[in-house]
Amino acid sequence: MDRPSDVQLPAPPSPHPPRSSSKSRSTIPLEKNPLLKHASTTNSTTNGYLILYNAISAALWANILTQVLVLALGEGYGGVFEGTDEFVRVVQSLAGMEVVHSAIGLVRAPLLTTLMQVASRFLLVWGIAFFFPGSTALSPAYTSMLLAWSLTEVIRYSYFVINLTYGFVPDAITWLRYNTFLVLYPLGIGSECWLVYRAMGEAGKAGGEGVFGGNAAVWWGLVGVLAVYVPGSWVLFTHMLGQRGKVMKGWREKKRVDATKKRS
């Protein structure tokens, strides 16, 4: 699943206006106010950490994207699973830090939404691909899922790095961030659901693949996953559509103002 655009943007600092002395009625300057200096240093450290985290994540997902393209073109989708499975599991596990970021208030993303989105990815890499590798490897849905995930994450993390570093994002990156999900999100969700469905086939038959093959409890659990997954995905998709509408409206207004200034 994709994620809201502000997942790795730092939480806004609490407003602490400069204090005034009752005797002198003068405001304490920033450089002489230890509380404000501490807040500034803390915010700078948080920003630096988030830039590093997002830059590493962008590089890792770019590596996955490259591997998927090379393997798919050279060996077909069957080679994609064999060549990327373990690395994808490690990289996606790193995203568990985003739940921690949200829980401790390091970023302004809602904890429940972040937890749902990270958990859905964990389900695929640990619950499906790890325990049902045969049904996963033999499906082109694994390749299409990784293409959707890696393209989304390279754009998303790059967007955050640029925004956190420079305080603005080029129009092209903003457009990609808020428009490519219209195609990549349905592609990713459809691929994920298909892989869960294929795993259900193994869990539901006697002698099925792996330790959970022929396990009725696991089969019903996967049924429950799909029952929640589909409507939950629609809720998240419409949420992102709402975000896109707000951002693109502001983006178009900015371009209109810039164009007016150039003509004047």
mmCIF file with all atom_site columns, N, CA, C and O in Angstrom, residues 20 36 102 152:
data_model
loop_
_atom_site.group_PDB
_atom_site.id
_atom_site.type_symbol
_atom_site.label_atom_id
_atom_site.label_alt_id
_atom_site.label_comp_id
_atom_site.label_asym_id
_atom_site.label_entity_id
_atom_site.label_seq_id
_atom_site.pdbx_PDB_ins_code
_atom_site.Cartn_x
_atom_site.Cartn_y
_atom_site.Cartn_z
_atom_site.occupancy
_atom_site.B_iso_or_equiv
_atom_site.pdbx_formal_charge
_atom_site.auth_seq_id
_atom_site.auth_comp_id
_atom_site.auth_asym_id
_atom_site.auth_atom_id
_atom_site.pdbx_PDB_model_num
ATOM 1  N N  . SER A 1 20  ? 9.504  37.725 27.854 1.00 0.00 ? 20  SER A N  1
ATOM 2  C CA . SER A 1 20  ? 9.894  39.098 28.138 1.00 0.00 ? 20  SER A CA 1
ATOM 3  C C  . SER A 1 20  ? 10.177 39.267 29.620 1.00 0.00 ? 20  SER A C  1
ATOM 4  O O  . SER A 1 20  ? 9.556  38.621 30.467 1.00 0.00 ? 20  SER A O  1
ATOM 5  N N  . LEU A 1 36  ? 15.135 28.164 23.483 1.00 0.00 ? 36  LEU A N  1
ATOM 6  C CA . LEU A 1 36  ? 14.956 28.236 22.038 1.00 0.00 ? 36  LEU A CA 1
ATOM 7  C C  . LEU A 1 36  ? 16.161 27.666 21.311 1.00 0.00 ? 36  LEU A C  1
ATOM 8  O O  . LEU A 1 36  ? 16.026 27.041 20.260 1.00 0.00 ? 36  LEU A O  1
ATOM 9  N N  . SER A 1 102 ? 6.433  7.649  13.951 1.00 0.00 ? 102 SER A N  1
ATOM 10 C CA . SER A 1 102 ? 5.103  8.189  14.221 1.00 0.00 ? 102 SER A CA 1
ATOM 11 C C  . SER A 1 102 ? 4.750  8.068  15.696 1.00 0.00 ? 102 SER A C  1
ATOM 12 O O  . SER A 1 102 ? 4.183  8.988  16.294 1.00 0.00 ? 102 SER A O  1
ATOM 13 N N  . THR A 1 152 ? 6.979  3.652  -6.467 1.00 0.00 ? 152 THR A N  1
ATOM 14 C CA . THR A 1 152 ? 6.321  4.514  -5.476 1.00 0.00 ? 152 THR A CA 1
ATOM 15 C C  . THR A 1 152 ? 7.306  5.005  -4.433 1.00 0.00 ? 152 THR A C  1
ATOM 16 O O  . THR A 1 152 ? 7.334  6.198  -4.093 1.00 0.00 ? 152 THR A O  1
#
